[in-house]
């Protein structure tokens, strides 16, 4: 053992270095914690969170053309799209759209498959629910987006 | 106030201010009662404070915030936890040995608190002054391990059993090293000056003698005008170092927390405990930490003595307030100043509180806390209080430093393995302890 | 059934007999103790159950019981199209999801005989190396926590957060990223991606030094890890152990160099190799690997070519009849995918060779004769993720 190593050992330098590191970290500036409900995290633009069924902002009509591609693309088969043929326009029209959030893995395949950008995974991440049924979203919820409870005093 | 009461009060207060007052049975009985109540509340408050501080300091070392929700900056968190523990279901395992299971936490708590009987918080602030104080303390504090073994055995479960066996082996080996260090400090009491002092007080004529009395040990440091930490440099320091390591091992704290190593033994000896019984273990652990730190402070850090106790400085005279050395005066103001600084911190915290409706109550609470701290500071400026509380303040401050070290170790070091712990104890600590003891004795021959 | 399991049964039958009587000390007075570690135990890294046969604190033998996290990932693959199965592989080794996705996508690409364009390959390398760092950081934190050092965990998690932020910005998810698609990457890099990677490298270098300050020279850490969980290079090879565990035993085997994929041949990096094959060397190897990953990221960001990120892939992935094996160097070792195609849109069979599962075999050899505390250290040092062990 060299002299230097011996001295390090006797003077406990290895331990003291560690102690000084943790001591320096006590500086409140180093704190990394976010205080969640007060400080909301900035979610990235591409974040895959709560799904939304987009509507045309001018006419308030859904962008979905009921093509069922999202349902086909989903590995979990959790999207159910039903449609009705409009006799006048000869076009399919969306009637219901259910999305079982409890089984979704937010992979984004449905979003990729959608030809009209109707289905979109948004930056909302507060998806907690009191019931299992609450996790199954219907067309109305999907269009409005999640409505998390706002706690009042 | 009726006259007899007045005379009792006079008698008692006067007796408490003269050295050697423990010889008076009546006065010491009354004072013992008072101190027992004070110590019990004091230690309980200290444990609560320690709980909060440990979480906070550890959190800050780990770039976290720690408790923030219950009360301003989580100040009420320990109280909330205590309440939770009290109303939690108290589970008694079906296969457990009921009586022993019940007895174990009680044993630990009783031993942890009994130790405080001999701890001198000041020259006259102690429940009693036993002439075998140190022995009593070491003896009683090692009964704590019995409680741990009982807990592990009674649980009738693998992890607790292993934890308690670990702890018994650990205690045995570290007790010896600790003993060696303690004896070398006791030896020091008999050197130069110290001996004469005891001859005066206790009338043990003849050659210079040492003492085992806790108060006597600090008195010896006073008489020799040095803390034993610096005596025979570096012997005192090494003895202190051995004690400081052994004391961490004795209290089962990181990096020697093998009996409750949570990553190996789940929770060690108290795995099967819950609710109130568990909280007794918790209380006892922290009380024991404070107790052993107090021994260290008494033996090596001059007990209640303030730093630089031999310097007095030029005489100053402030009518009705102070007459004596300027340095004495400066140090006498430190307790009050400490509380003012704490109050300032709390006040800054109040100002920095988020301005949000949900935080109004908390902000008011923190402001109240700041005011309370400031008020305590003001009270400490009052001459009578100042003179009586000073010693306790210095003692507590030194103990607090040890408490911080405990947290600091926990935040920094990995945990020793069982055989390495034994290795350290038997192959390093005990030989060094014996060597220090012999050297101290040899050096002491000259003085 | 092994000897240990049998003795466990006999132990439990003893217990059963004694249930009526008050427990007597004689019950505990046996030479050997069967201790169930897990599946609910703080340091079995998930739901691993290790049955330990103990003599005092000495480990006489172990038996791993796995399967508590089995989800049948390989079976699911038989009912999903190739593209649909992609997100599932993220959920095997969830701390290194990007590597899993990389391996799967490359395996399918091999089956289809296509190659991702250079830009996509570079992006893949960057993300995979970032993921290696993230995985090693998580390993370091939890491993140190097992050995009793609670603080490194928070430092590593803080720094890992920066990596997860890059992932989130690039592909929209932090953990189960689903970052790559068959044939390349779905996403272009976002604005400022290169700078963020460069800054991250600069930011994290001193942080790795900090972890080392806390651990590398710390005498307690050295004592706890040196000579613990020894395994020789030959034993590793015999058992198929790969990754840092193999390299720490002195075998220079890294698929990134041996069978380069995704353009790893274009980067200049070293393979850290240990000599002693103990827990301390595995620690050093992983720390050195983190530094090498930083080097690769730096180079890949500098060289990031322009061009498309997606190769020409048919809309419906329908490989010809055949089979393919593709192995990559995941943070934990060789991660291989064996895909059998029957010519339909869905794989006939996918078999995953998970490094954690194979490496876990070595546990018994590493801890025999050691103490209980070492079992915890060794489980940590093998770096298992139960999602991958059980699939
Ligand atoms: S995100 Fe994935 S799992 Fe969820 S609905 Fe879309 S395709 Fe299905
Ligand atoms: S893919 Fe898009 S347009 Fe088609 S059904 Fe789904 S949401 Fe509607």
GROMACS .gro file of C-alpha atoms in nm, chain C:
model
  391
  601UNK     CA    1  -3.803  -3.051  -0.808
  602UNK     CA    2  -3.493  -2.939  -0.639
  603UNK     CA    3  -3.369  -3.035  -0.303
  604UNK     CA    4  -3.445  -2.698  -0.157
  605UNK     CA    5  -3.806  -2.695  -0.252
  606UNK     CA    6  -3.845  -3.034  -0.094
  607UNK     CA    7  -3.692  -2.923   0.228
  608UNK     CA    8  -3.916  -2.620   0.219
  609UNK     CA    9  -4.214  -2.848   0.203
  610UNK     CA   10  -4.095  -3.052   0.492
  611UNK     CA   11  -4.037  -2.734   0.686
  612UNK     CA   12  -4.386  -2.617   0.613
  613UNK     CA   13  -4.531  -2.950   0.718
  614UNK     CA   14  -4.349  -2.921   1.048
  615UNK     CA   15  -4.508  -2.584   1.090
  616UNK     CA   16  -4.843  -2.728   1.005
  617UNK     CA   17  -4.813  -2.991   1.272
  618UNK     CA   18  -4.724  -2.735   1.531
  619UNK     CA   19  -5.000  -2.495   1.447
  620UNK     CA   20  -5.218  -2.617   1.734
  621UNK     CA   21  -4.949  -2.633   1.996
  622UNK     CA   22  -4.801  -2.314   2.128
  623UNK     CA   23  -4.487  -2.240   1.934
  624UNK     CA   24  -4.199  -2.389   2.122
  625UNK     CA   25  -3.838  -2.284   2.085
  626UNK     CA   26  -3.773  -2.626   1.937
  627UNK     CA   27  -3.946  -2.515   1.621
  628UNK     CA   28  -3.674  -2.264   1.556
  629UNK     CA   29  -3.403  -2.497   1.670
  630UNK     CA   30  -3.317  -2.644   1.334
  631UNK     CA   31  -2.981  -2.650   1.167
  632UNK     CA   32  -3.107  -2.501   0.849
  633UNK     CA   33  -3.354  -2.226   0.805
  634UNK     CA   34  -3.570  -2.182   0.501
  635UNK     CA   35  -3.626  -1.817   0.436
  636UNK     CA   36  -3.864  -1.685   0.179
  637UNK     CA   37  -3.725  -1.372   0.028
  638UNK     CA   38  -3.993  -1.211  -0.177
  639UNK     CA   39  -4.208  -1.186  -0.376
  640UNK     CA   40  -4.287  -0.898  -0.143
  641UNK     CA   41  -3.949  -0.790  -0.025
  642UNK     CA   42  -3.793  -0.445  -0.049
  643UNK     CA   43  -3.495  -0.548  -0.253
  644UNK     CA   44  -3.590  -0.827  -0.485
  645UNK     CA   45  -3.649  -0.567  -0.756
  646UNK     CA   46  -4.006  -0.651  -0.825
  647UNK     CA   47  -4.175  -0.981  -0.766
  648UNK     CA   48  -3.888  -1.222  -0.760
  649UNK     CA   49  -3.913  -1.488  -0.495
  650UNK     CA   50  -3.590  -1.639  -0.375
  651UNK     CA   51  -3.607  -1.932  -0.139
  652UNK     CA   52  -3.295  -1.928   0.069
  653UNK     CA   53  -3.161  -2.219   0.263
  654UNK     CA   54  -2.964  -2.069   0.545
  655UNK     CA   55  -2.724  -2.193   0.804
  656UNK     CA   56  -2.724  -1.904   1.045
  657UNK     CA   57  -2.671  -1.619   0.804
  658UNK     CA   58  -2.479  -1.828   0.556
  659UNK     CA   59  -2.652  -1.915   0.233
  660UNK     CA   60  -2.645  -2.288   0.161
  661UNK     CA   61  -2.855  -2.273  -0.150
  662UNK     CA   62  -3.110  -2.070  -0.336
  663UNK     CA   63  -3.405  -2.132  -0.554
  664UNK     CA   64  -3.561  -1.861  -0.766
  665UNK     CA   65  -3.932  -1.875  -0.817
  666UNK     CA   66  -4.039  -1.658  -1.105
  667UNK     CA   67  -4.354  -1.600  -1.299
  668UNK     CA   68  -4.536  -1.352  -1.077
  669UNK     CA   69  -4.523  -1.096  -1.355
  670UNK     CA   70  -4.590  -1.329  -1.644
  671UNK     CA   71  -4.817  -1.169  -1.901
  672UNK     CA   72  -4.758  -1.398  -2.194
  673UNK     CA   73  -4.597  -1.138  -2.414
  674UNK     CA   74  -4.469  -1.400  -2.656
  675UNK     CA   75  -4.816  -1.550  -2.690
  676UNK     CA   76  -4.974  -1.211  -2.744
  677UNK     CA   77  -4.739  -1.163  -3.039
  678UNK     CA   78  -4.904  -1.450  -3.222
  679UNK     CA   79  -5.228  -1.255  -3.236
  680UNK     CA   80  -5.096  -0.917  -3.332
  681UNK     CA   81  -4.963  -0.782  -3.657
  682UNK     CA   82  -4.596  -0.695  -3.665
  683UNK     CA   83  -4.659  -0.327  -3.615
  684UNK     CA   84  -4.913  -0.385  -3.343
  685UNK     CA   85  -4.674  -0.594  -3.138
  686UNK     CA   86  -4.419  -0.316  -3.125
  687UNK     CA   87  -4.559  -0.138  -2.815
  688UNK     CA   88  -4.567  -0.463  -2.619
  689UNK     CA   89  -4.193  -0.512  -2.626
  690UNK     CA   90  -4.153  -0.185  -2.437
  691UNK     CA   91  -4.321  -0.353  -2.146
  692UNK     CA   92  -4.069  -0.628  -2.102
  693UNK     CA   93  -3.763  -0.443  -1.984
  694UNK     CA   94  -3.950  -0.128  -1.895
  695UNK     CA   95  -3.642   0.059  -1.779
  696UNK     CA   96  -3.480   0.011  -2.119
  697UNK     CA   97  -3.786   0.030  -2.343
  698UNK     CA   98  -3.599   0.195  -2.626
  699UNK     CA   99  -3.351  -0.091  -2.653
  700UNK     CA  100  -3.633  -0.341  -2.662
  701UNK     CA  101  -3.803  -0.152  -2.939
  702UNK     CA  102  -3.476  -0.120  -3.128
  703UNK     CA  103  -3.415  -0.492  -3.113
  704UNK     CA  104  -3.764  -0.578  -3.226
  705UNK     CA  105  -3.775  -0.329  -3.511
  706UNK     CA  106  -3.436  -0.441  -3.637
  707UNK     CA  107  -3.535  -0.804  -3.620
  708UNK     CA  108  -3.846  -0.741  -3.828
  709UNK     CA  109  -3.644  -0.528  -4.068
  710UNK     CA  110  -3.402  -0.815  -4.108
  711UNK     CA  111  -3.697  -1.040  -4.183
  712UNK     CA  112  -3.824  -0.794  -4.441
  713UNK     CA  113  -3.478  -0.733  -4.582
  714UNK     CA  114  -3.493  -0.359  -4.541
  715UNK     CA  115  -3.267  -0.122  -4.359
  716UNK     CA  116  -3.348   0.196  -4.176
  717UNK     CA  117  -3.206   0.510  -4.339
  718UNK     CA  118  -2.884   0.651  -4.187
  719UNK     CA  119  -3.056   0.938  -4.010
  720UNK     CA  120  -3.296   0.701  -3.843
  721UNK     CA  121  -3.008   0.477  -3.743
  722UNK     CA  122  -2.830   0.766  -3.579
  723UNK     CA  123  -3.139   0.871  -3.392
  724UNK     CA  124  -3.184   0.515  -3.281
  725UNK     CA  125  -2.830   0.500  -3.154
  726UNK     CA  126  -2.866   0.824  -2.964
  727UNK     CA  127  -3.187   0.716  -2.798
  728UNK     CA  128  -3.061   0.366  -2.727
  729UNK     CA  129  -2.748   0.499  -2.562
  730UNK     CA  130  -2.948   0.751  -2.362
  731UNK     CA  131  -3.159   0.459  -2.257
  732UNK     CA  132  -2.853   0.263  -2.158
  733UNK     CA  133  -2.755   0.553  -1.936
  734UNK     CA  134  -3.103   0.569  -1.789
  735UNK     CA  135  -3.104   0.199  -1.722
  736UNK     CA  136  -2.761   0.204  -1.562
  737UNK     CA  137  -2.859   0.503  -1.351
  738UNK     CA  138  -3.164   0.325  -1.225
  739UNK     CA  139  -2.954   0.019  -1.160
  740UNK     CA  140  -2.694   0.220  -0.972
  741UNK     CA  141  -2.952   0.391  -0.754
  742UNK     CA  142  -3.135   0.075  -0.660
  743UNK     CA  143  -2.819  -0.129  -0.619
  744UNK     CA  144  -2.675   0.130  -0.383
  745UNK     CA  145  -3.005   0.140  -0.200
  746UNK     CA  146  -2.991  -0.235  -0.149
  747UNK     CA  147  -2.648  -0.204   0.001
  748UNK     CA  148  -2.775   0.069   0.230
  749UNK     CA  149  -2.666   0.391   0.063
  750UNK     CA  150  -2.994   0.570   0.021
  751UNK     CA  151  -2.874   0.893  -0.133
  752UNK     CA  152  -2.735   0.793  -0.476
  753UNK     CA  153  -3.084   0.680  -0.570
  754UNK     CA  154  -3.211   1.034  -0.566
  755UNK     CA  155  -2.916   1.174  -0.757
  756UNK     CA  156  -2.944   0.912  -1.028
  757UNK     CA  157  -3.316   0.955  -1.056
  758UNK     CA  158  -3.276   1.328  -1.087
  759UNK     CA  159  -3.032   1.286  -1.373
  760UNK     CA  160  -3.235   1.011  -1.533
  761UNK     CA  161  -3.519   1.259  -1.541
  762UNK     CA  162  -3.327   1.465  -1.797
  763UNK     CA  163  -3.309   1.161  -2.023
  764UNK     CA  164  -3.678   1.093  -1.980
  765UNK     CA  165  -3.749   1.453  -2.072
  766UNK     CA  166  -3.563   1.406  -2.399
  767UNK     CA  167  -3.764   1.089  -2.463
  768UNK     CA  168  -4.086   1.266  -2.385
  769UNK     CA  169  -4.009   1.545  -2.622
  770UNK     CA  170  -3.899   1.309  -2.895
  771UNK     CA  171  -4.168   1.048  -2.888
  772UNK     CA  172  -4.430   1.157  -2.638
  773UNK     CA  173  -4.375   0.909  -2.361
  774UNK     CA  174  -4.122   0.877  -2.085
  775UNK     CA  175  -4.104   0.513  -1.997
  776UNK     CA  176  -4.277   0.290  -2.249
  777UNK     CA  177  -4.163   0.499  -2.538
  778UNK     CA  178  -4.269   0.317  -2.853
  779UNK     CA  179  -4.010   0.537  -3.017
  780UNK     CA  180  -3.927   0.339  -3.329
  781UNK     CA  181  -4.135   0.185  -3.601
  782UNK     CA  182  -4.048  -0.093  -3.838
  783UNK     CA  183  -3.833   0.065  -4.107
  784UNK     CA  184  -3.705   0.363  -3.913
  785UNK     CA  185  -3.849   0.619  -3.680
  786UNK     CA  186  -4.193   0.768  -3.697
  787UNK     CA  187  -4.089   1.103  -3.565
  788UNK     CA  188  -3.841   1.355  -3.690
  789UNK     CA  189  -3.624   1.502  -3.418
  790UNK     CA  190  -3.774   1.802  -3.250
  791UNK     CA  191  -3.624   2.145  -3.261
  792UNK     CA  192  -3.323   2.172  -3.033
  793UNK     CA  193  -3.280   1.798  -3.004
  794UNK     CA  194  -2.909   1.808  -3.083
  795UNK     CA  195  -2.840   2.088  -2.840
  796UNK     CA  196  -3.032   1.917  -2.569
  797UNK     CA  197  -2.832   1.600  -2.616
  798UNK     CA  198  -2.506   1.793  -2.614
  799UNK     CA  199  -2.606   1.980  -2.301
  800UNK     CA  200  -2.712   1.661  -2.137
  801UNK     CA  201  -2.372   1.504  -2.200
  802UNK     CA  202  -2.206   1.808  -2.051
  803UNK     CA  203  -2.444   1.807  -1.757
  804UNK     CA  204  -2.415   1.444  -1.671
  805UNK     CA  205  -2.036   1.392  -1.686
  806UNK     CA  206  -1.969   1.563  -1.350
  807UNK     CA  207  -2.272   1.390  -1.204
  808UNK     CA  208  -2.121   1.050  -1.274
  809UNK     CA  209  -1.812   1.170  -1.090
  810UNK     CA  210  -2.038   1.254  -0.800
  811UNK     CA  211  -2.180   0.905  -0.784
  812UNK     CA  212  -1.825   0.781  -0.780
  813UNK     CA  213  -1.733   1.014  -0.496
  814UNK     CA  214  -2.008   0.860  -0.291
  815UNK     CA  215  -1.928   0.502  -0.375
  816UNK     CA  216  -1.614   0.406  -0.565
  817UNK     CA  217  -1.360   0.475  -0.292
  818UNK     CA  218  -1.593   0.456   0.004
  819UNK     CA  219  -1.450   0.183   0.222
  820UNK     CA  220  -1.785   0.044   0.321
  821UNK     CA  221  -1.893   0.018  -0.040
  822UNK     CA  222  -1.565  -0.145  -0.139
  823UNK     CA  223  -1.590  -0.395   0.144
  824UNK     CA  224  -1.947  -0.475   0.064
  825UNK     CA  225  -1.882  -0.536  -0.304
  826UNK     CA  226  -1.526  -0.660  -0.347
  827UNK     CA  227  -1.509  -1.037  -0.377
  828UNK     CA  228  -1.884  -1.066  -0.341
  829UNK     CA  229  -2.077  -1.267  -0.595
  830UNK     CA  230  -1.775  -1.390  -0.785
  831UNK     CA  231  -1.834  -1.563  -1.116
  832UNK     CA  232  -1.567  -1.665  -1.363
  833UNK     CA  233  -1.572  -1.587  -1.732
  834UNK     CA  234  -1.602  -1.952  -1.821
  835UNK     CA  235  -1.898  -1.999  -1.592
  836UNK     CA  236  -2.060  -1.698  -1.751
  837UNK     CA  237  -2.012  -1.843  -2.094
  838UNK     CA  238  -2.139  -2.180  -1.985
  839UNK     CA  239  -2.456  -2.029  -1.853
  840UNK     CA  240  -2.507  -1.780  -2.131
  841UNK     CA  241  -2.464  -1.482  -1.903
  842UNK     CA  242  -2.408  -1.167  -2.107
  843UNK     CA  243  -2.375  -0.796  -2.068
  844UNK     CA  244  -2.184  -0.616  -1.794
  845UNK     CA  245  -2.181  -0.929  -1.580
  846UNK     CA  246  -1.991  -1.115  -1.849
  847UNK     CA  247  -1.759  -0.826  -1.922
  848UNK     CA  248  -1.677  -0.778  -1.554
  849UNK     CA  249  -1.550  -1.135  -1.555
  850UNK     CA  250  -1.295  -1.045  -1.816
  851UNK     CA  251  -1.466  -1.154  -2.136
  852UNK     CA  252  -1.460  -0.883  -2.397
  853UNK     CA  253  -1.791  -0.947  -2.563
  854UNK     CA  254  -2.017  -0.668  -2.670
  855UNK     CA  255  -2.255  -0.719  -2.959
  856UNK     CA  256  -2.221  -0.357  -3.054
  857UNK     CA  257  -1.862  -0.439  -3.154
  858UNK     CA  258  -1.885  -0.809  -3.232
  859UNK     CA  259  -2.189  -0.798  -3.459
  860UNK     CA  260  -2.250  -0.429  -3.517
  861UNK     CA  261  -2.606  -0.325  -3.582
  862UNK     CA  262  -2.773   0.007  -3.644
  863UNK     CA  263  -2.443   0.159  -3.752
  864UNK     CA  264  -2.253   0.107  -3.429
  865UNK     CA  265  -1.946   0.032  -3.639
  866UNK     CA  266  -1.926   0.402  -3.724
  867UNK     CA  267  -1.865   0.510  -3.369
  868UNK     CA  268  -1.551   0.507  -3.169
  869UNK     CA  269  -1.595   0.362  -2.823
  870UNK     CA  270  -1.429   0.114  -2.592
  871UNK     CA  271  -1.564  -0.189  -2.419
  872UNK     CA  272  -1.488  -0.165  -2.048
  873UNK     CA  273  -1.374  -0.500  -1.914
  874UNK     CA  274  -1.326  -0.606  -1.554
  875UNK     CA  275  -1.088  -0.861  -1.417
  876UNK     CA  276  -1.222  -1.000  -1.093
  877UNK     CA  277  -1.579  -1.085  -1.183
  878UNK     CA  278  -1.710  -0.959  -0.851
  879UNK     CA  279  -1.975  -0.707  -0.762
  880UNK     CA  280  -1.726  -0.423  -0.742
  881UNK     CA  281  -1.598  -0.489  -1.094
  882UNK     CA  282  -1.950  -0.506  -1.228
  883UNK     CA  283  -2.009  -0.170  -1.069
  884UNK     CA  284  -1.696  -0.025  -1.225
  885UNK     CA  285  -1.780  -0.173  -1.565
  886UNK     CA  286  -2.125  -0.018  -1.563
  887UNK     CA  287  -1.991   0.320  -1.456
  888UNK     CA  288  -1.734   0.305  -1.735
  889UNK     CA  289  -2.007   0.202  -1.976
  890UNK     CA  290  -2.203   0.510  -1.885
  891UNK     CA  291  -1.904   0.722  -1.984
  892UNK     CA  292  -1.867   0.532  -2.311
  893UNK     CA  293  -2.234   0.585  -2.387
  894UNK     CA  294  -2.180   0.956  -2.345
  895UNK     CA  295  -1.901   0.936  -2.600
  896UNK     CA  296  -2.126   0.757  -2.847
  897UNK     CA  297  -2.403   1.011  -2.799
  898UNK     CA  298  -2.161   1.294  -2.862
  899UNK     CA  299  -2.037   1.139  -3.183
  900UNK     CA  300  -2.381   1.047  -3.307
  901UNK     CA  301  -2.511   1.397  -3.249
  902UNK     CA  302  -2.215   1.546  -3.432
  903UNK     CA  303  -2.252   1.310  -3.726
  904UNK     CA  304  -2.632   1.317  -3.743
  905UNK     CA  305  -2.694   1.304  -4.120
  906UNK     CA  306  -2.978   1.466  -4.309
  907UNK     CA  307  -3.234   1.261  -4.491
  908UNK     CA  308  -3.550   1.066  -4.434
  909UNK     CA  309  -3.614   0.886  -4.110
  910UNK     CA  310  -3.833   0.615  -4.258
  911UNK     CA  311  -3.744   0.354  -4.515
  912UNK     CA  312  -3.992   0.237  -4.774
  913UNK     CA  313  -4.200  -0.013  -4.587
  914UNK     CA  314  -4.511  -0.176  -4.730
  915UNK     CA  315  -4.830  -0.055  -4.568
  916UNK     CA  316  -4.908  -0.403  -4.454
  917UNK     CA  317  -4.604  -0.577  -4.317
  918UNK     CA  318  -4.616  -0.927  -4.458
  919UNK     CA  319  -4.277  -1.096  -4.454
  920UNK     CA  320  -4.202  -1.402  -4.659
  921UNK     CA  321  -4.196  -1.741  -4.492
  922UNK     CA  322  -3.880  -1.770  -4.290
  923UNK     CA  323  -3.719  -1.712  -3.960
  924UNK     CA  324  -3.469  -1.469  -3.820
  925UNK     CA  325  -3.270  -1.413  -3.504
  926UNK     CA  326  -3.144  -1.070  -3.417
  927UNK     CA  327  -2.956  -0.988  -3.103
  928UNK     CA  328  -2.864  -0.647  -2.970
  929UNK     CA  329  -2.670  -0.530  -2.671
  930UNK     CA  330  -2.933  -0.408  -2.431
  931UNK     CA  331  -2.813  -0.242  -2.109
  932UNK     CA  332  -2.847  -0.577  -1.936
  933UNK     CA  333  -2.692  -0.803  -2.194
  934UNK     CA  334  -2.782  -0.974  -2.514
  935UNK     CA  335  -3.144  -0.915  -2.603
  936UNK     CA  336  -3.245  -1.140  -2.887
  937UNK     CA  337  -3.561  -1.179  -3.090
  938UNK     CA  338  -3.628  -1.497  -3.280
  939UNK     CA  339  -3.914  -1.448  -3.521
  940UNK     CA  340  -4.077  -1.720  -3.728
  941UNK     CA  341  -4.295  -1.598  -4.010
  942UNK     CA  342  -4.551  -1.812  -4.187
  943UNK     CA  343  -4.606  -1.552  -4.455
  944UNK     CA  344  -4.908  -1.393  -4.291
  945UNK     CA  345  -4.937  -1.051  -4.134
  946UNK     CA  346  -4.891  -1.196  -3.791
  947UNK     CA  347  -4.578  -1.369  -3.665
  948UNK     CA  348  -4.610  -1.743  -3.626
  949UNK     CA  349  -4.396  -1.736  -3.318
  950UNK     CA  350  -4.177  -1.484  -3.144
  951UNK     CA  351  -3.927  -1.594  -2.890
  952UNK     CA  352  -3.746  -1.335  -2.685
  953UNK     CA  353  -3.409  -1.404  -2.532
  954UNK     CA  354  -3.417  -1.175  -2.234
  955UNK     CA  355  -3.082  -1.098  -2.073
  956UNK     CA  356  -3.225  -1.067  -1.721
  957UNK     CA  357  -3.379  -1.411  -1.733
  958UNK     CA  358  -3.059  -1.578  -1.847
  959UNK     CA  359  -2.839  -1.380  -1.611
  960UNK     CA  360  -3.060  -1.461  -1.315
  961UNK     CA  361  -2.953  -1.823  -1.347
  962UNK     CA  362  -2.612  -1.726  -1.220
  963UNK     CA  363  -2.757  -1.610  -0.887
  964UNK     CA  364  -2.724  -1.945  -0.717
  965UNK     CA  365  -2.363  -1.987  -0.821
  966UNK     CA  366  -2.279  -1.636  -0.708
  967UNK     CA  367  -2.431  -1.647  -0.362
  968UNK     CA  368  -2.361  -1.999  -0.241
  969UNK     CA  369  -2.161  -1.968   0.077
  970UNK     CA  370  -2.216  -1.595   0.107
  971UNK     CA  371  -2.427  -1.413   0.366
  972UNK     CA  372  -2.786  -1.294   0.344
  973UNK     CA  373  -2.673  -0.938   0.290
  974UNK     CA  374  -2.477  -1.053  -0.014
  975UNK     CA  375  -2.784  -1.207  -0.172
  976UNK     CA  376  -2.935  -0.863  -0.182
  977UNK     CA  377  -2.618  -0.716  -0.326
  978UNK     CA  378  -2.593  -0.986  -0.591
  979UNK     CA  379  -2.956  -0.960  -0.699
  980UNK     CA  380  -2.885  -0.592  -0.746
  981UNK     CA  381  -2.564  -0.642  -0.935
  982UNK     CA  382  -2.712  -0.886  -1.185
  983UNK     CA  383  -2.949  -0.603  -1.273
  984UNK     CA  384  -3.271  -0.786  -1.335
  985UNK     CA  385  -3.602  -0.642  -1.436
  986UNK     CA  386  -3.882  -0.877  -1.353
  987UNK     CA  387  -4.091  -0.762  -1.646
  988UNK     CA  388  -3.825  -0.910  -1.867
  989UNK     CA  389  -3.759  -1.219  -1.660
  990UNK     CA  390  -4.123  -1.322  -1.663
  991UNK     CA  391  -4.236  -1.151  -1.983
   0.00000   0.00000   0.00000
